[in-house]
């Protein structure tokens, strides 16, 4: 399946608006519901931030490829980066729901990735991490094409 | 869309943080810096989310940090008026189960009045 939209960005947080613009374009083109767009933006931000903050501990420059696919039932985000091997789908779950004084500051991003996607898949291919996250699109009411 | 915020003293020792736009990885550091200046005698820190459209885990961390800090000084935090998509994110990460959420200004004012009364009566708000 060919990606409907794709972008290659630098491993810097300044790149986040580029990814958001791509998602916005994609959602408009496919007339996806605002709720789904919000979910895709959250997934994208959480994954990219994680990769940018932890994937390049030596501070090296890297590229992250983001691709978006749509089929009838779902929207898929595919991330490919050349950072250190990291499988976000197999990390221990952060302890959620604790009173604020005891609540950990970290681990929220990974919890959100798990909760917001209907299917996750990770593989290490050579020097690349490949992460795909899918969200069901059928349960979301599509907004009217304008 | 950027983040806009305004921190004002609603009444003595009650600070209101009005947020609008996006609270995300890029904008959270601005809010962190501003929240560092919240007076240490603050008894109530209210995050007014009426006009907040988007929050990511980075934004929740900012709210967490400020809440922890105000609690350490004996104060507390509250959240006013979340849009459904913001509520959804808080629900997903089960954030701040012990922080009151007010649906509107009236609810918040009632809470603040009760808090004020407890202080005058010398009791602690439970």
XYZ file of C-alpha atoms in Angstrom:
272
model
C 0.000 0.000 0.000
C 1.386 3.365 -0.984
C 1.355 6.071 1.635
C -1.194 8.763 0.998
C 1.002 11.321 2.701
C 4.598 11.156 3.864
C 7.294 13.427 5.214
C 10.880 13.114 6.357
C 11.793 15.303 9.311
C 14.888 16.062 11.378
C 15.114 14.639 14.919
C 14.286 17.987 16.535
C 11.155 19.122 18.313
C 11.021 22.102 15.933
C 9.905 19.569 13.316
C 6.643 18.820 15.116
C 4.621 21.533 13.319
C 5.590 19.949 9.972
C 4.156 16.619 11.104
C 1.021 18.337 12.391
C 0.541 20.140 9.086
C 0.807 16.814 7.266
C -1.837 15.226 9.511
C -4.093 18.229 9.070
C -3.827 17.981 5.259
C -4.405 14.239 5.359
C -7.503 14.560 7.542
C -8.979 17.267 5.343
C -8.373 15.250 2.219
C -10.040 12.178 3.695
C -12.741 14.165 5.504
C -11.879 12.527 8.804
C -13.624 13.461 12.027
C -12.036 16.119 14.223
C -11.809 13.567 17.033
C -9.751 11.217 14.892
C -7.518 14.081 13.785
C -6.855 14.921 17.433
C -5.979 11.288 18.145
C -3.576 11.151 15.204
C -1.882 14.385 16.305
C -1.481 13.092 19.838
C -0.052 9.765 18.663
C 2.321 11.549 16.338
C 3.532 14.002 18.969
C 4.039 11.314 21.598
C 5.973 9.013 19.263
C 8.113 11.755 17.750
C 8.941 13.301 21.130
C 9.937 9.966 22.497
C 12.167 9.226 19.525
C 13.686 12.704 19.528
C 14.357 12.740 23.292
C 15.621 9.184 23.737
C 16.517 7.767 20.329
C 19.716 9.748 19.823
C 21.521 9.824 23.198
C 24.812 10.891 21.574
C 23.113 13.974 20.140
C 23.617 12.819 16.558
C 21.468 14.059 13.719
C 18.859 11.711 12.418
C 15.846 11.540 10.156
C 12.390 10.306 10.973
C 10.089 9.251 8.195
C 6.376 9.617 8.867
C 3.805 8.044 6.571
C 0.034 8.058 6.718
C -2.228 5.449 5.148
C -5.948 5.225 4.902
C -8.029 2.216 4.006
C -11.722 1.752 4.494
C -11.637 0.813 8.140
C -8.579 2.447 9.517
C -5.906 5.082 9.452
C -2.322 3.991 9.974
C 0.688 6.022 11.052
C 4.076 4.558 10.188
C 7.249 5.903 11.790
C 10.746 4.935 10.708
C 13.819 6.295 12.476
C 17.529 5.528 12.637
C 17.901 6.017 16.384
C 18.843 3.357 18.936
C 16.622 0.275 19.061
C 13.529 0.970 21.121
C 10.242 -0.897 21.193
C 7.585 1.357 22.739
C 5.030 -1.463 22.589
C 6.891 -3.710 25.047
C 7.673 -1.269 27.855
C 6.337 -1.807 31.370
C 3.188 0.195 31.916
C 3.439 3.350 33.944
C 1.404 3.333 37.115
C -1.559 5.586 36.404
C -4.232 7.050 38.625
C -2.046 7.831 41.628
C -2.655 10.915 43.770
C -0.729 13.828 42.344
C 1.949 13.839 45.060
C 2.955 10.252 44.188
C 2.256 10.310 40.452
C 5.345 9.839 38.289
C 6.106 12.628 35.813
C 7.291 10.195 33.109
C 5.664 7.351 31.203
C 2.540 9.249 30.242
C 3.444 9.440 26.568
C 3.821 5.678 26.192
C 0.561 5.123 28.073
C -1.182 7.463 25.653
C 0.259 5.666 22.620
C -1.090 2.352 23.925
C -4.490 3.721 24.845
C -5.122 5.771 21.727
C -4.185 3.223 19.082
C -6.274 0.180 18.187
C -3.278 -1.756 16.895
C 0.456 -1.329 17.398
C 3.321 -3.067 15.690
C 7.067 -2.646 16.131
C 10.031 -4.141 14.359
C 13.744 -3.442 14.187
C 14.942 -3.677 10.611
C 18.707 -3.222 10.254
C 19.431 0.136 11.840
C 15.833 1.287 11.699
C 12.971 1.261 14.175
C 9.668 0.795 12.410
C 6.550 1.499 14.388
C 3.044 1.341 12.968
C -0.027 2.510 14.863
C -3.537 2.051 13.538
C -6.773 3.691 14.566
C -10.198 2.473 13.562
C -11.882 5.103 11.444
C -15.292 3.488 11.173
C -16.390 4.214 14.716
C -15.687 7.884 14.217
C -18.263 9.987 12.474
C -16.615 11.423 9.385
C -17.036 15.099 8.892
C -18.713 16.240 5.714
C -16.486 16.991 2.780
C -16.526 20.674 2.020
C -1.980 27.321 16.792
C 0.170 28.595 19.647
C -0.533 28.609 23.353
C -1.797 31.717 25.078
C -2.043 32.017 28.808
C -2.771 34.575 31.445
C -2.077 34.162 35.145
C -4.043 36.450 37.429
C -4.914 36.675 41.089
C -8.595 35.810 41.343
C -8.668 36.661 45.009
C -6.065 36.659 47.766
C -3.892 33.504 47.482
C -6.000 32.158 44.585
C -4.304 32.172 41.190
C -6.169 31.563 37.973
C -4.268 30.301 34.934
C -6.306 30.812 31.780
C -5.079 28.609 28.948
C -6.029 28.769 25.304
C -4.799 27.024 22.166
C -2.328 24.143 22.311
C -0.428 22.943 25.353
C 2.121 20.608 23.802
C 5.837 19.810 23.632
C 6.627 23.128 21.999
C 4.536 25.383 24.195
C 4.740 23.657 27.610
C 8.165 25.182 28.478
C 6.676 28.711 28.223
C 3.987 27.763 30.709
C 6.544 26.071 33.013
C 8.556 29.287 33.200
C 5.496 31.391 33.952
C 4.272 28.960 36.617
C 7.643 29.173 38.382
C 6.622 32.723 39.359
C 3.392 31.694 41.084
C 3.668 33.032 44.674
C 4.636 30.327 47.201
C 1.740 31.275 49.519
C -0.802 30.249 46.849
C -3.564 28.204 48.474
C -5.416 27.465 45.257
C -4.088 27.252 41.713
C -6.847 27.013 39.132
C -6.237 25.928 35.561
C -8.994 27.402 33.442
C -9.141 25.132 30.376
C -12.250 26.643 28.800
C -10.370 27.709 25.667
C -7.740 24.967 25.616
C -8.074 22.952 22.398
C -5.267 20.415 22.654
C -3.113 18.882 25.354
C -0.413 16.217 25.037
C 1.563 14.385 27.716
C 4.038 17.287 27.773
C 1.175 19.608 28.700
C -0.083 17.261 31.388
C 3.445 17.140 32.821
C 3.422 20.955 33.147
C 0.125 20.829 35.034
C 1.509 17.962 37.176
C 4.682 19.831 38.048
C 2.893 23.027 39.045
C 0.325 21.071 41.064
C 3.010 19.109 42.913
C 4.837 22.338 43.685
C 1.748 24.141 45.039
C 0.850 21.055 47.106
C 4.315 20.972 48.645
C 3.651 24.499 49.929
C 0.346 23.425 51.461
C -1.891 24.630 48.623
C -3.977 22.743 46.118
C -4.957 22.845 42.472
C -8.207 22.668 40.535
C -9.246 22.451 36.925
C -12.036 24.522 35.423
C -14.066 23.586 32.391
C -12.351 21.034 30.158
C -13.453 20.558 26.563
C -14.329 16.900 25.804
C -11.096 16.188 23.930
C -9.055 17.526 26.858
C -11.089 15.498 29.329
C -10.453 12.418 27.204
C -6.683 12.842 27.514
C -6.897 13.333 31.282
C -9.101 10.238 31.521
C -6.751 8.119 29.422
C -3.792 8.720 31.707
C -6.024 8.817 34.809
C -4.397 12.127 35.622
C -4.883 13.862 38.932
C -7.622 11.739 40.537
C -7.420 13.902 43.669
C -7.767 17.264 41.934
C -11.241 18.832 41.804
C -12.686 19.565 38.377
C -15.225 22.391 38.179
C -17.738 22.488 35.363
C -18.232 26.232 35.610
C -17.385 29.364 37.558
C -20.281 28.857 39.978
C -19.002 25.463 41.057
C -15.538 26.879 41.485
C -16.765 29.875 43.496
C -18.756 27.609 45.801
C -15.655 25.537 46.413
C -13.548 28.637 47.051
C -16.175 30.022 49.450
C -16.195 26.741 51.363
C -12.402 26.765 51.421
C -12.375 30.346 52.717
C -14.878 29.468 55.437
C -12.770 26.529 56.590
C -9.772 28.811 56.850
C -11.745 31.339 58.915
C -13.147 28.560 61.115
C -9.625 27.231 61.554
C -10.438 23.823 60.103
C -8.745 22.088 57.221
C -10.500 21.420 53.935
C -10.838 17.737 53.336
